[in-house]
Amino acid sequence: MTRDPKRWEVGSLFHVADFEVGPPSDPRPWDGGILTGSGRDALRVIARLGRHRRWWVPSYFCQEVVHAIASAGIELRLYPDSPLSAALDLSVIREEPGDAVLVMNYFGLRTADDLVVPNGFRAAIIEDHTHSPTSAWARSSKADFCIASLRKLYPLPDGGAVWSPRGHSLGDLPEVTSTLERGAFRKLSGMLLKRLYLEGHPVTKEEFRPLLESGEHSLLGKAISRVTPLSRATLATFPLEKWNTIQTRNFEALVQQAPEARGFRILVPRSSASTPFSAFCVFDEVEECDRVRKGLIADRIYPSRLWPLDEPVLAGVPELHVQLSRRSFSIPVDMRYQIAEMQRVGARLSQLLGF
Ligand SMILES: Cc1ncc(COP(=O)(O)O)c(C=O)c1O
């Protein structure tokens, strides 16, 4: 794919991306599990088992996902956790029989050793590996259940996964629902048109953005869906280990250009074996974060806010976490980007930071 330099941009939803044939990345952690339409469908597969009626969810988390879990009839409790906490400490949780705890590998920064489960802790563990689905942690997990939204990191219109390292049953295999098929078709239409746009063809943003956005919103239906055959087959072709190497390379290229400064830092993985999902940029001041974000957008670098916590589903999100979500953003470093592009992003970032 040859990109039109006039339409250069970084971030936002995926286009149908090019990639070279790479070494196969088998086995994949979710082999033996179920490929679902979305990450939320993967969580709903666990909810429908009825084994765990009350789930503890991290206070710093995607609120659409919290909403989807609550809508699946699960009673929810919060426990404090955020990307700034190095280890994941479950000791604050007062668990009762039948409880489960959702734990998050934020931005792929953590390792299996960061999950400290207290002695005698009996709640089931559900790990969310969305940000690093093929990490050493995901591969060696001993959790009751693991899930990932595969479409967040890989160029797919739909796709999530649920598996059980402990070998619990996942229930019946869901059908592909017509709701998911329709949503995925709209998404894929937007992804194809975005690719044509990036190549310089006469396609406008107004043509592909509504398709991407409405497709995205209509992926979740009433019924749980299996992944579409298209996404299943495409996923099987992806050289996922090679993409981990590309992400690490891209992350390092960006960080080298925009080193830590007063009032600004990019969170780095806790181990060299971890693969960063994105460059999660944290500022001391909300105003400075807003100023830099606007500067990046003006240069067609589109950071994501992961995640807004201004209107949390559950009361009790610590104010520190609400503030963190306001003074941070995430810049993608995935397989779509070349080193030079990441250097350009890093250089712009450091310019905006005043270097
Ligand atoms: C960490 C995390 N887990 C799960 C999900 C749910 O994935 P999906 O949007 O595919 O339902 C998301 C989506 O934003 C997410 O960010």
PDB file of N, CA, C and O and ligand atoms in Angstrom, residues 38-40 61-62 65 104 128 130 149 151-152 307, ligand 1:
ATOM      1  N   SER A  38     -16.937  -9.830  19.791  1.00  0.00           N
ATOM      2  CA  SER A  38     -16.284  -8.681  20.421  1.00  0.00           C
ATOM      3  C   SER A  38     -15.751  -9.114  21.790  1.00  0.00           C
ATOM      4  O   SER A  38     -16.070 -10.217  22.270  1.00  0.00           O
ATOM      5  N   GLY A  39     -14.995  -8.206  22.406  1.00  0.00           N
ATOM      6  CA  GLY A  39     -14.508  -8.467  23.759  1.00  0.00           C
ATOM      7  C   GLY A  39     -15.665  -8.538  24.749  1.00  0.00           C
ATOM      8  O   GLY A  39     -15.655  -9.345  25.684  1.00  0.00           O
ATOM      9  N   ARG A  40     -16.680  -7.694  24.525  1.00  0.00           N
ATOM     10  CA  ARG A  40     -17.832  -7.726  25.429  1.00  0.00           C
ATOM     11  C   ARG A  40     -18.589  -9.046  25.304  1.00  0.00           C
ATOM     12  O   ARG A  40     -19.058  -9.601  26.285  1.00  0.00           O
ATOM     13  N   PHE A  61     -11.168   1.702  34.260  1.00  0.00           N
ATOM     14  CA  PHE A  61     -11.529   0.718  33.232  1.00  0.00           C
ATOM     15  C   PHE A  61     -12.497   1.338  32.227  1.00  0.00           C
ATOM     16  O   PHE A  61     -13.111   2.371  32.500  1.00  0.00           O
ATOM     17  N   CYS A  62     -12.620   0.676  31.081  1.00  0.00           N
ATOM     18  CA  CYS A  62     -13.513   1.143  30.026  1.00  0.00           C
ATOM     19  C   CYS A  62     -14.967   1.049  30.512  1.00  0.00           C
ATOM     20  O   CYS A  62     -15.450  -0.046  30.836  1.00  0.00           O
ATOM     21  N   VAL A  65     -17.523  -1.207  28.798  1.00  0.00           N
ATOM     22  CA  VAL A  65     -17.388  -2.624  29.146  1.00  0.00           C
ATOM     23  C   VAL A  65     -18.055  -2.887  30.500  1.00  0.00           C
ATOM     24  O   VAL A  65     -18.782  -3.871  30.665  1.00  0.00           O
ATOM     25  N   MET A 104      -6.702  -6.478  34.821  1.00  0.00           N
ATOM     26  CA  MET A 104      -6.363  -5.860  33.539  1.00  0.00           C
ATOM     27  C   MET A 104      -4.852  -5.711  33.393  1.00  0.00           C
ATOM     28  O   MET A 104      -4.180  -5.216  34.298  1.00  0.00           O
ATOM     29  N   ASP A 128      -8.110  -9.822  31.553  1.00  0.00           N
ATOM     30  CA  ASP A 128      -8.382  -9.132  30.293  1.00  0.00           C
ATOM     31  C   ASP A 128      -7.048  -8.869  29.597  1.00  0.00           C
ATOM     32  O   ASP A 128      -6.243  -8.052  30.053  1.00  0.00           O
ATOM     33  N   THR A 130      -6.700  -7.833  26.425  1.00  0.00           N
ATOM     34  CA  THR A 130      -6.939  -7.039  25.211  1.00  0.00           C
ATOM     35  C   THR A 130      -5.691  -6.288  24.738  1.00  0.00           C
ATOM     36  O   THR A 130      -5.412  -6.217  23.542  1.00  0.00           O
ATOM     37  N   SER A 149     -10.274  -8.421  23.499  1.00  0.00           N
ATOM     38  CA  SER A 149     -10.931  -7.855  22.318  1.00  0.00           C
ATOM     39  C   SER A 149      -9.850  -7.769  21.257  1.00  0.00           C
ATOM     40  O   SER A 149      -8.969  -6.918  21.334  1.00  0.00           O
ATOM     41  N   ARG A 151     -10.012  -7.049  18.133  1.00  0.00           N
ATOM     42  CA  ARG A 151     -10.165  -5.987  17.128  1.00  0.00           C
ATOM     43  C   ARG A 151      -9.609  -4.654  17.595  1.00  0.00           C
ATOM     44  O   ARG A 151      -9.595  -3.706  16.842  1.00  0.00           O
ATOM     45  N   LYS A 152      -9.180  -4.584  18.876  1.00  0.00           N
ATOM     46  CA  LYS A 152      -8.593  -3.335  19.371  1.00  0.00           C
ATOM     47  C   LYS A 152      -7.136  -3.191  18.949  1.00  0.00           C
ATOM     48  O   LYS A 152      -6.608  -2.091  18.884  1.00  0.00           O
ATOM     49  N   TRP A 307      -9.348   5.641  29.656  1.00  0.00           N
ATOM     50  CA  TRP A 307     -10.714   5.746  29.186  1.00  0.00           C
ATOM     51  C   TRP A 307     -11.355   6.925  29.904  1.00  0.00           C
ATOM     52  O   TRP A 307     -10.995   7.207  31.052  1.00  0.00           O
TER      53      TRP A 307
HETATM   54  C1  LIG B   1      -9.697  -3.458  28.006  1.00  0.00           C
HETATM   55  C2  LIG B   1     -10.904  -3.775  27.202  1.00  0.00           C
HETATM   56  N1  LIG B   1     -11.512  -4.952  27.383  1.00  0.00           N
HETATM   57  C3  LIG B   1     -12.594  -5.294  26.672  1.00  0.00           C
HETATM   58  C4  LIG B   1     -13.139  -4.444  25.743  1.00  0.00           C
HETATM   59  C5  LIG B   1     -14.372  -4.832  24.992  1.00  0.00           C
HETATM   60  O1  LIG B   1     -14.088  -5.032  23.663  1.00  0.00           O
HETATM   61  P1  LIG B   1     -15.155  -4.811  22.495  1.00  0.00           P
HETATM   62  O2  LIG B   1     -15.252  -3.352  22.215  1.00  0.00           O
HETATM   63  O3  LIG B   1     -14.586  -5.634  21.377  1.00  0.00           O
HETATM   64  O4  LIG B   1     -16.444  -5.365  23.001  1.00  0.00           O
HETATM   65  C6  LIG B   1     -12.536  -3.207  25.513  1.00  0.00           C
HETATM   66  C7  LIG B   1     -13.107  -2.254  24.549  1.00  0.00           C
HETATM   67  O5  LIG B   1     -12.895  -1.079  24.575  1.00  0.00           O
HETATM   68  C8  LIG B   1     -11.395  -2.854  26.261  1.00  0.00           C
HETATM   69  O6  LIG B   1     -10.791  -1.666  26.086  1.00  0.00           O
END
